[in-house]
Amino acid sequence: MDKALRDVGCSVETINDWRDVTFGGRSPEPGEDHVDELRKLVKSKKLTLGIATDGDADRFGIIDSDGSFITLNQLIAILTDYLAESRGWTNGVARSVATSHLVDRVAKERNLKLYETPVGFKFIGELINKDEIILGGEESAGLSIRGHYPEKDGILACLLAIEAVTVRQASLNSQLEDLYRRVGKLESGRIGVKLNDDVSKRLKEKLAQEPTEIAGRKVENINRMDGVKFLFAANSWMLMRPSGTEPMVRIYAEAKTSGIWRNYLMQGGGTYSNRSRAPKKSTSVPRKSRSIMPRWVPYGTTALFALALCFTINFRAFTELTREVEQHESLNQEIEKLTSENLNLQEEIYYLHNDSSVIEREAKKFGFQRKEKKVLVPVDK
């Protein structure tokens, strides 16, 4: 990739371009937490962009000129807008069920059909093969476009980002802010919650239910395409998707701002339950006195309260796991104690069989004494 850029006249600074099977002691994934060196280089040398891929270049990471990390959720929206504008393409756009709905808004503004797929790039690849989309992407940093190989291509994603910045003469963040002004802002987050087998089983049973509310918020729709996706008001949503390979549930959520859902997550009090749809009883409190919260707060708290739910699940799982560990440790201690006592008893039995002084001492405890120095008999009272 660096050679291709130099060939067309770009000034390129390259790092980590040698074979290292340990990846420098860190994860090979070019995620936000793994590109600090690239970020520092971009800021210190005032570069236009920082681009990164993993070892086989199917995933990518991008640092904008100000050092901020551009997520796939943001880039897929920017590139959808850019390709529709620059290429004049009118085909649809695809995203996985776990990917931001920001691209939905761009597609609506550009009059493009939106396809939602299960997690797994093969589903997006099928749409590329059928020439039904101009671009498809997953939030896990996988992207490809119309006419290209129907698989994730990190090099292509990086080159498209460079093209968009060069042609539009605007940073990715500037383009993103322009999108926000036109279609509104959405921000998303994801966490992974490890579960033991028992809790994982009960979680799947719980997710099989049809809740009408979660943490007091109305569920407007439920999507079971892949996992369970709860849709709420104001374009907020939460997806809970158990892993098929390990005892873990991945939680994805989106809302207008990140600060509100992060604060809600910290509260750690989310849950969901089935409730009737009967209207709530009115109170005698005057309407203006019912709440001191700004009008925008309910939207944010609606948004990713789902993560509060996962925090609760995580806490419960952790509590149960801790209890099991404590019980396990207690059993180990008891086993060690019994083993020690057993060894002591075996030692005593050995001496009772082989040491005459010990035999005589123990016999006296039960009222026996020697007679003719051969046989132990009861003492007459």
PDB file of N, CA and C in Angstrom, residues 287-373:
ATOM      1  N   ARG A 287     -48.064  19.544  35.371  1.00  0.00           N
ATOM      2  CA  ARG A 287     -47.197  19.060  34.305  1.00  0.00           C
ATOM      3  C   ARG A 287     -45.809  19.663  34.356  1.00  0.00           C
ATOM      4  N   LYS A 288     -45.702  20.955  34.621  1.00  0.00           N
ATOM      5  CA  LYS A 288     -44.415  21.611  34.624  1.00  0.00           C
ATOM      6  C   LYS A 288     -43.550  21.190  35.798  1.00  0.00           C
ATOM      7  N   SER A 289     -44.150  20.582  36.798  1.00  0.00           N
ATOM      8  CA  SER A 289     -43.389  20.207  37.989  1.00  0.00           C
ATOM      9  C   SER A 289     -42.976  18.739  37.988  1.00  0.00           C
ATOM     10  N   ARG A 290     -43.357  18.011  36.961  1.00  0.00           N
ATOM     11  CA  ARG A 290     -43.110  16.578  36.978  1.00  0.00           C
ATOM     12  C   ARG A 290     -41.653  16.216  36.797  1.00  0.00           C
ATOM     13  N   SER A 291     -40.894  17.023  36.150  1.00  0.00           N
ATOM     14  CA  SER A 291     -39.494  16.681  35.909  1.00  0.00           C
ATOM     15  C   SER A 291     -38.648  17.932  35.852  1.00  0.00           C
ATOM     16  N   ILE A 292     -37.452  17.834  36.394  1.00  0.00           N
ATOM     17  CA  ILE A 292     -36.520  18.950  36.322  1.00  0.00           C
ATOM     18  C   ILE A 292     -35.436  18.656  35.291  1.00  0.00           C
ATOM     19  N   MET A 293     -35.575  17.515  34.561  1.00  0.00           N
ATOM     20  CA  MET A 293     -34.582  17.145  33.560  1.00  0.00           C
ATOM     21  C   MET A 293     -34.808  17.935  32.278  1.00  0.00           C
ATOM     22  N   PRO A 294     -33.748  18.286  31.578  1.00  0.00           N
ATOM     23  CA  PRO A 294     -33.896  18.897  30.256  1.00  0.00           C
ATOM     24  C   PRO A 294     -34.607  17.923  29.327  1.00  0.00           C
ATOM     25  N   ARG A 295     -35.219  18.469  28.265  1.00  0.00           N
ATOM     26  CA  ARG A 295     -35.986  17.632  27.349  1.00  0.00           C
ATOM     27  C   ARG A 295     -35.141  16.578  26.665  1.00  0.00           C
ATOM     28  N   TRP A 296     -33.843  16.854  26.483  1.00  0.00           N
ATOM     29  CA  TRP A 296     -33.016  15.912  25.729  1.00  0.00           C
ATOM     30  C   TRP A 296     -32.573  14.718  26.540  1.00  0.00           C
ATOM     31  N   VAL A 297     -32.703  14.767  27.855  1.00  0.00           N
ATOM     32  CA  VAL A 297     -32.210  13.667  28.690  1.00  0.00           C
ATOM     33  C   VAL A 297     -32.927  12.357  28.413  1.00  0.00           C
ATOM     34  N   PRO A 298     -34.288  12.325  28.319  1.00  0.00           N
ATOM     35  CA  PRO A 298     -34.952  11.028  28.078  1.00  0.00           C
ATOM     36  C   PRO A 298     -34.460  10.329  26.836  1.00  0.00           C
ATOM     37  N   TYR A 299     -34.133  11.099  25.779  1.00  0.00           N
ATOM     38  CA  TYR A 299     -33.651  10.436  24.564  1.00  0.00           C
ATOM     39  C   TYR A 299     -32.347   9.705  24.817  1.00  0.00           C
ATOM     40  N   GLY A 300     -31.465  10.355  25.541  1.00  0.00           N
ATOM     41  CA  GLY A 300     -30.173   9.727  25.798  1.00  0.00           C
ATOM     42  C   GLY A 300     -30.295   8.528  26.704  1.00  0.00           C
ATOM     43  N   THR A 301     -31.130   8.671  27.749  1.00  0.00           N
ATOM     44  CA  THR A 301     -31.270   7.553  28.681  1.00  0.00           C
ATOM     45  C   THR A 301     -32.004   6.397  28.031  1.00  0.00           C
ATOM     46  N   THR A 302     -32.900   6.701  27.061  1.00  0.00           N
ATOM     47  CA  THR A 302     -33.542   5.626  26.322  1.00  0.00           C
ATOM     48  C   THR A 302     -32.505   4.834  25.543  1.00  0.00           C
ATOM     49  N   ALA A 303     -31.542   5.577  24.999  1.00  0.00           N
ATOM     50  CA  ALA A 303     -30.657   5.020  24.003  1.00  0.00           C
ATOM     51  C   ALA A 303     -29.947   3.773  24.417  1.00  0.00           C
ATOM     52  N   LEU A 304     -28.959   3.874  25.259  1.00  0.00           N
ATOM     53  CA  LEU A 304     -28.149   2.698  25.504  1.00  0.00           C
ATOM     54  C   LEU A 304     -28.303   2.186  26.906  1.00  0.00           C
ATOM     55  N   PHE A 305     -29.506   2.299  27.409  1.00  0.00           N
ATOM     56  CA  PHE A 305     -29.756   1.677  28.691  1.00  0.00           C
ATOM     57  C   PHE A 305     -29.501   0.191  28.549  1.00  0.00           C
ATOM     58  N   ALA A 306     -29.543  -0.289  27.320  1.00  0.00           N
ATOM     59  CA  ALA A 306     -29.252  -1.686  27.058  1.00  0.00           C
ATOM     60  C   ALA A 306     -27.907  -2.071  27.614  1.00  0.00           C
ATOM     61  N   LEU A 307     -26.949  -1.173  27.566  1.00  0.00           N
ATOM     62  CA  LEU A 307     -25.640  -1.493  28.109  1.00  0.00           C
ATOM     63  C   LEU A 307     -25.695  -1.572  29.625  1.00  0.00           C
ATOM     64  N   ALA A 308     -26.645  -0.805  30.207  1.00  0.00           N
ATOM     65  CA  ALA A 308     -26.829  -0.959  31.647  1.00  0.00           C
ATOM     66  C   ALA A 308     -27.308  -2.364  31.958  1.00  0.00           C
ATOM     67  N   LEU A 309     -28.177  -2.894  31.085  1.00  0.00           N
ATOM     68  CA  LEU A 309     -28.639  -4.267  31.230  1.00  0.00           C
ATOM     69  C   LEU A 309     -27.478  -5.241  31.181  1.00  0.00           C
ATOM     70  N   CYS A 310     -26.589  -5.032  30.184  1.00  0.00           N
ATOM     71  CA  CYS A 310     -25.481  -5.971  30.060  1.00  0.00           C
ATOM     72  C   CYS A 310     -24.550  -5.844  31.250  1.00  0.00           C
ATOM     73  N   PHE A 311     -24.458  -4.620  31.808  1.00  0.00           N
ATOM     74  CA  PHE A 311     -23.624  -4.434  32.996  1.00  0.00           C
ATOM     75  C   PHE A 311     -24.202  -5.243  34.148  1.00  0.00           C
ATOM     76  N   THR A 312     -25.568  -5.221  34.243  1.00  0.00           N
ATOM     77  CA  THR A 312     -26.212  -6.001  35.289  1.00  0.00           C
ATOM     78  C   THR A 312     -25.974  -7.485  35.085  1.00  0.00           C
ATOM     79  N   ILE A 313     -26.130  -7.937  33.826  1.00  0.00           N
ATOM     80  CA  ILE A 313     -25.882  -9.341  33.529  1.00  0.00           C
ATOM     81  C   ILE A 313     -24.450  -9.706  33.867  1.00  0.00           C
ATOM     82  N   ASN A 314     -23.549  -8.808  33.489  1.00  0.00           N
ATOM     83  CA  ASN A 314     -22.136  -9.054  33.759  1.00  0.00           C
ATOM     84  C   ASN A 314     -21.885  -9.145  35.251  1.00  0.00           C
ATOM     85  N   PHE A 315     -22.517  -8.226  36.006  1.00  0.00           N
ATOM     86  CA  PHE A 315     -22.318  -8.225  37.451  1.00  0.00           C
ATOM     87  C   PHE A 315     -22.854  -9.503  38.064  1.00  0.00           C
ATOM     88  N   ARG A 316     -24.041  -9.918  37.591  1.00  0.00           N
ATOM     89  CA  ARG A 316     -24.623 -11.154  38.121  1.00  0.00           C
ATOM     90  C   ARG A 316     -23.750 -12.348  37.769  1.00  0.00           C
ATOM     91  N   ALA A 317     -23.279 -12.362  36.512  1.00  0.00           N
ATOM     92  CA  ALA A 317     -22.402 -13.456  36.099  1.00  0.00           C
ATOM     93  C   ALA A 317     -21.134 -13.467  36.932  1.00  0.00           C
ATOM     94  N   PHE A 318     -20.599 -12.266  37.149  1.00  0.00           N
ATOM     95  CA  PHE A 318     -19.372 -12.169  37.941  1.00  0.00           C
ATOM     96  C   PHE A 318     -19.619 -12.625  39.370  1.00  0.00           C
ATOM     97  N   THR A 319     -20.796 -12.218  39.918  1.00  0.00           N
ATOM     98  CA  THR A 319     -21.125 -12.606  41.290  1.00  0.00           C
ATOM     99  C   THR A 319     -21.234 -14.112  41.412  1.00  0.00           C
ATOM    100  N   GLU A 320     -21.942 -14.734  40.456  1.00  0.00           N
ATOM    101  CA  GLU A 320     -22.089 -16.187  40.490  1.00  0.00           C
ATOM    102  C   GLU A 320     -20.751 -16.886  40.301  1.00  0.00           C
ATOM    103  N   LEU A 321     -19.959 -16.342  39.389  1.00  0.00           N
ATOM    104  CA  LEU A 321     -18.648 -16.939  39.157  1.00  0.00           C
ATOM    105  C   LEU A 321     -17.779 -16.819  40.398  1.00  0.00           C
ATOM    106  N   THR A 322     -17.840 -15.632  41.048  1.00  0.00           N
ATOM    107  CA  THR A 322     -17.072 -15.432  42.277  1.00  0.00           C
ATOM    108  C   THR A 322     -17.515 -16.406  43.357  1.00  0.00           C
ATOM    109  N   ARG A 323     -18.843 -16.594  43.458  1.00  0.00           N
ATOM    110  CA  ARG A 323     -19.367 -17.517  44.467  1.00  0.00           C
ATOM    111  C   ARG A 323     -18.884 -18.938  44.194  1.00  0.00           C
ATOM    112  N   GLU A 324     -18.893 -19.319  42.909  1.00  0.00           N
ATOM    113  CA  GLU A 324     -18.405 -20.651  42.547  1.00  0.00           C
ATOM    114  C   GLU A 324     -16.923 -20.822  42.861  1.00  0.00           C
ATOM    115  N   VAL A 325     -16.152 -19.753  42.587  1.00  0.00           N
ATOM    116  CA  VAL A 325     -14.721 -19.807  42.892  1.00  0.00           C
ATOM    117  C   VAL A 325     -14.491 -19.948  44.384  1.00  0.00           C
ATOM    118  N   GLU A 326     -15.262 -19.164  45.165  1.00  0.00           N
ATOM    119  CA  GLU A 326     -15.132 -19.235  46.618  1.00  0.00           C
ATOM    120  C   GLU A 326     -15.489 -20.628  47.129  1.00  0.00           C
ATOM    121  N   GLN A 327     -16.579 -21.194  46.566  1.00  0.00           N
ATOM    122  CA  GLN A 327     -16.968 -22.542  46.965  1.00  0.00           C
ATOM    123  C   GLN A 327     -15.888 -23.546  46.586  1.00  0.00           C
ATOM    124  N   HIS A 328     -15.324 -23.355  45.393  1.00  0.00           N
ATOM    125  CA  HIS A 328     -14.260 -24.235  44.928  1.00  0.00           C
ATOM    126  C   HIS A 328     -13.049 -24.153  45.853  1.00  0.00           C
ATOM    127  N   GLU A 329     -12.684 -22.917  46.226  1.00  0.00           N
ATOM    128  CA  GLU A 329     -11.549 -22.742  47.128  1.00  0.00           C
ATOM    129  C   GLU A 329     -11.836 -23.353  48.494  1.00  0.00           C
ATOM    130  N   SER A 330     -13.090 -23.195  48.955  1.00  0.00           N
ATOM    131  CA  SER A 330     -13.466 -23.776  50.243  1.00  0.00           C
ATOM    132  C   SER A 330     -13.374 -25.300  50.205  1.00  0.00           C
ATOM    133  N   LEU A 331     -13.821 -25.877  49.094  1.00  0.00           N
ATOM    134  CA  LEU A 331     -13.724 -27.334  48.943  1.00  0.00           C
ATOM    135  C   LEU A 331     -12.271 -27.788  48.909  1.00  0.00           C
ATOM    136  N   ASN A 332     -11.436 -27.026  48.217  1.00  0.00           N
ATOM    137  CA  ASN A 332     -10.018 -27.361  48.167  1.00  0.00           C
ATOM    138  C   ASN A 332      -9.391 -27.346  49.556  1.00  0.00           C
ATOM    139  N   GLN A 333      -9.760 -26.319  50.330  1.00  0.00           N
ATOM    140  CA  GLN A 333      -9.237 -26.223  51.694  1.00  0.00           C
ATOM    141  C   GLN A 333      -9.698 -27.407  52.545  1.00  0.00           C
ATOM    142  N   GLU A 334     -10.987 -27.793  52.368  1.00  0.00           N
ATOM    143  CA  GLU A 334     -11.521 -28.914  53.119  1.00  0.00           C
ATOM    144  C   GLU A 334     -10.819 -30.206  52.715  1.00  0.00           C
ATOM    145  N   ILE A 335     -10.579 -30.366  51.395  1.00  0.00           N
ATOM    146  CA  ILE A 335      -9.881 -31.560  50.910  1.00  0.00           C
ATOM    147  C   ILE A 335      -8.472 -31.626  51.481  1.00  0.00           C
ATOM    148  N   GLU A 336      -7.782 -30.481  51.484  1.00  0.00           N
ATOM    149  CA  GLU A 336      -6.424 -30.438  52.028  1.00  0.00           C
ATOM    150  C   GLU A 336      -6.423 -30.785  53.513  1.00  0.00           C
ATOM    151  N   LYS A 337      -7.427 -30.290  54.226  1.00  0.00           N
ATOM    152  CA  LYS A 337      -7.539 -30.582  55.651  1.00  0.00           C
ATOM    153  C   LYS A 337      -7.762 -32.070  55.889  1.00  0.00           C
ATOM    154  N   LEU A 338      -8.705 -32.658  55.129  1.00  0.00           N
ATOM    155  CA  LEU A 338      -9.002 -34.077  55.276  1.00  0.00           C
ATOM    156  C   LEU A 338      -7.802 -34.941  54.872  1.00  0.00           C
ATOM    157  N   THR A 339      -7.103 -34.495  53.827  1.00  0.00           N
ATOM    158  CA  THR A 339      -5.909 -35.232  53.392  1.00  0.00           C
ATOM    159  C   THR A 339      -4.855 -35.246  54.478  1.00  0.00           C
ATOM    160  N   SER A 340      -4.664 -34.098  55.123  1.00  0.00           N
ATOM    161  CA  SER A 340      -3.688 -33.997  56.216  1.00  0.00           C
ATOM    162  C   SER A 340      -4.082 -34.886  57.386  1.00  0.00           C
ATOM    163  N   GLU A 341      -5.377 -34.853  57.736  1.00  0.00           N
ATOM    164  CA  GLU A 341      -5.858 -35.685  58.835  1.00  0.00           C
ATOM    165  C   GLU A 341      -5.714 -37.172  58.500  1.00  0.00           C
ATOM    166  N   ASN A 342      -5.972 -37.499  57.229  1.00  0.00           N
ATOM    167  CA  ASN A 342      -5.848 -38.887  56.805  1.00  0.00           C
ATOM    168  C   ASN A 342      -4.401 -39.377  56.915  1.00  0.00           C
ATOM    169  N   LEU A 343      -3.464 -38.531  56.518  1.00  0.00           N
ATOM    170  CA  LEU A 343      -2.053 -38.889  56.642  1.00  0.00           C
ATOM    171  C   LEU A 343      -1.660 -39.091  58.099  1.00  0.00           C
ATOM    172  N   ASN A 344      -2.167 -38.241  58.985  1.00  0.00           N
ATOM    173  CA  ASN A 344      -1.878 -38.386  60.427  1.00  0.00           C
ATOM    174  C   ASN A 344      -2.435 -39.694  60.968  1.00  0.00           C
ATOM    175  N   LEU A 345      -3.674 -40.023  60.517  1.00  0.00           N
ATOM    176  CA  LEU A 345      -4.285 -41.265  60.968  1.00  0.00           C
ATOM    177  C   LEU A 345      -3.503 -42.482  60.461  1.00  0.00           C
ATOM    178  N   GLN A 346      -3.059 -42.426  59.210  1.00  0.00           N
ATOM    179  CA  GLN A 346      -2.264 -43.524  58.671  1.00  0.00           C
ATOM    180  C   GLN A 346      -0.963 -43.700  59.450  1.00  0.00           C
ATOM    181  N   GLU A 347      -0.379 -42.572  59.851  1.00  0.00           N
ATOM    182  CA  GLU A 347       0.860 -42.640  60.633  1.00  0.00           C
ATOM    183  C   GLU A 347       0.604 -43.267  61.987  1.00  0.00           C
ATOM    184  N   GLU A 348      -0.506 -42.890  62.633  1.00  0.00           N
ATOM    185  CA  GLU A 348      -0.847 -43.449  63.940  1.00  0.00           C
ATOM    186  C   GLU A 348      -1.136 -44.958  63.835  1.00  0.00           C
ATOM    187  N   ILE A 349      -1.859 -45.344  62.756  1.00  0.00           N
ATOM    188  CA  ILE A 349      -2.163 -46.767  62.565  1.00  0.00           C
ATOM    189  C   ILE A 349      -0.875 -47.566  62.390  1.00  0.00           C
ATOM    190  N   TYR A 350       0.064 -46.992  61.662  1.00  0.00           N
ATOM    191  CA  TYR A 350       1.340 -47.668  61.459  1.00  0.00           C
ATOM    192  C   TYR A 350       2.027 -47.936  62.798  1.00  0.00           C
ATOM    193  N   TYR A 351       2.087 -46.935  63.660  1.00  0.00           N
ATOM    194  CA  TYR A 351       2.745 -47.104  64.959  1.00  0.00           C
ATOM    195  C   TYR A 351       1.967 -48.028  65.883  1.00  0.00           C
ATOM    196  N   LEU A 352       0.613 -48.003  65.751  1.00  0.00           N
ATOM    197  CA  LEU A 352      -0.201 -48.912  66.548  1.00  0.00           C
ATOM    198  C   LEU A 352       0.086 -50.369  66.184  1.00  0.00           C
ATOM    199  N   HIS A 353       0.459 -50.581  64.950  1.00  0.00           N
ATOM    200  CA  HIS A 353       0.773 -51.929  64.490  1.00  0.00           C
ATOM    201  C   HIS A 353       2.208 -52.339  64.799  1.00  0.00           C
ATOM    202  N   ASN A 354       3.102 -51.389  64.870  1.00  0.00           N
ATOM    203  CA  ASN A 354       4.519 -51.725  64.901  1.00  0.00           C
ATOM    204  C   ASN A 354       5.311 -51.219  66.112  1.00  0.00           C
ATOM    205  N   ASP A 355       4.801 -50.296  66.874  1.00  0.00           N
ATOM    206  CA  ASP A 355       5.546 -49.729  67.997  1.00  0.00           C
ATOM    207  C   ASP A 355       4.874 -50.171  69.303  1.00  0.00           C
ATOM    208  N   SER A 356       5.578 -51.030  70.102  1.00  0.00           N
ATOM    209  CA  SER A 356       4.992 -51.598  71.330  1.00  0.00           C
ATOM    210  C   SER A 356       4.684 -50.516  72.358  1.00  0.00           C
ATOM    211  N   SER A 357       5.491 -49.454  72.440  1.00  0.00           N
ATOM    212  CA  SER A 357       5.249 -48.408  73.435  1.00  0.00           C
ATOM    213  C   SER A 357       3.957 -47.651  73.111  1.00  0.00           C
ATOM    214  N   VAL A 358       3.733 -47.453  71.815  1.00  0.00           N
ATOM    215  CA  VAL A 358       2.504 -46.777  71.409  1.00  0.00           C
ATOM    216  C   VAL A 358       1.311 -47.671  71.657  1.00  0.00           C
ATOM    217  N   ILE A 359       1.484 -48.946  71.400  1.00  0.00           N
ATOM    218  CA  ILE A 359       0.383 -49.898  71.629  1.00  0.00           C
ATOM    219  C   ILE A 359      -0.001 -49.904  73.097  1.00  0.00           C
ATOM    220  N   GLU A 360       1.006 -49.948  73.970  1.00  0.00           N
ATOM    221  CA  GLU A 360       0.734 -49.982  75.407  1.00  0.00           C
ATOM    222  C   GLU A 360       0.088 -48.688  75.881  1.00  0.00           C
ATOM    223  N   ARG A 361       0.570 -47.574  75.357  1.00  0.00           N
ATOM    224  CA  ARG A 361       0.005 -46.277  75.754  1.00  0.00           C
ATOM    225  C   ARG A 361      -1.464 -46.168  75.370  1.00  0.00           C
ATOM    226  N   GLU A 362      -1.793 -46.577  74.141  1.00  0.00           N
ATOM    227  CA  GLU A 362      -3.167 -46.485  73.684  1.00  0.00           C
ATOM    228  C   GLU A 362      -4.066 -47.495  74.397  1.00  0.00           C
ATOM    229  N   ALA A 363      -3.491 -48.654  74.731  1.00  0.00           N
ATOM    230  CA  ALA A 363      -4.285 -49.671  75.436  1.00  0.00           C
ATOM    231  C   ALA A 363      -4.704 -49.188  76.802  1.00  0.00           C
ATOM    232  N   LYS A 364      -3.813 -48.491  77.500  1.00  0.00           N
ATOM    233  CA  LYS A 364      -4.136 -47.983  78.841  1.00  0.00           C
ATOM    234  C   LYS A 364      -5.286 -46.990  78.801  1.00  0.00           C
ATOM    235  N   LYS A 365      -5.432 -46.272  77.664  1.00  0.00           N
ATOM    236  CA  LYS A 365      -6.532 -45.307  77.544  1.00  0.00           C
ATOM    237  C   LYS A 365      -7.877 -46.007  77.608  1.00  0.00           C
ATOM    238  N   PHE A 366      -7.913 -47.278  77.182  1.00  0.00           N
ATOM    239  CA  PHE A 366      -9.163 -48.029  77.163  1.00  0.00           C
ATOM    240  C   PHE A 366      -9.256 -49.039  78.307  1.00  0.00           C
ATOM    241  N   GLY A 367      -8.372 -48.902  79.281  1.00  0.00           N
ATOM    242  CA  GLY A 367      -8.464 -49.759  80.466  1.00  0.00           C
ATOM    243  C   GLY A 367      -7.850 -51.119  80.298  1.00  0.00           C
ATOM    244  N   PHE A 368      -6.914 -51.290  79.363  1.00  0.00           N
ATOM    245  CA  PHE A 368      -6.225 -52.559  79.191  1.00  0.00           C
ATOM    246  C   PHE A 368      -4.845 -52.476  79.851  1.00  0.00           C
ATOM    247  N   GLN A 369      -4.368 -53.654  80.343  1.00  0.00           N
ATOM    248  CA  GLN A 369      -3.005 -53.720  80.889  1.00  0.00           C
ATOM    249  C   GLN A 369      -2.365 -55.041  80.475  1.00  0.00           C
ATOM    250  N   ARG A 370      -1.017 -55.094  80.579  1.00  0.00           N
ATOM    251  CA  ARG A 370      -0.308 -56.308  80.185  1.00  0.00           C
ATOM    252  C   ARG A 370      -0.504 -57.407  81.228  1.00  0.00           C
ATOM    253  N   LYS A 371      -0.610 -58.629  80.779  1.00  0.00           N
ATOM    254  CA  LYS A 371      -0.683 -59.794  81.667  1.00  0.00           C
ATOM    255  C   LYS A 371       0.271 -60.835  81.125  1.00  0.00           C
ATOM    256  N   GLU A 372       1.253 -61.135  81.916  1.00  0.00           N
ATOM    257  CA  GLU A 372       2.336 -62.045  81.550  1.00  0.00           C
ATOM    258  C   GLU A 372       3.104 -61.515  80.343  1.00  0.00           C
ATOM    259  N   LYS A 373       3.007 -60.197  80.181  1.00  0.00           N
ATOM    260  CA  LYS A 373       3.775 -59.497  79.156  1.00  0.00           C
ATOM    261  C   LYS A 373       3.534 -60.017  77.754  1.00  0.00           C
TER     262      LYS A 373
END
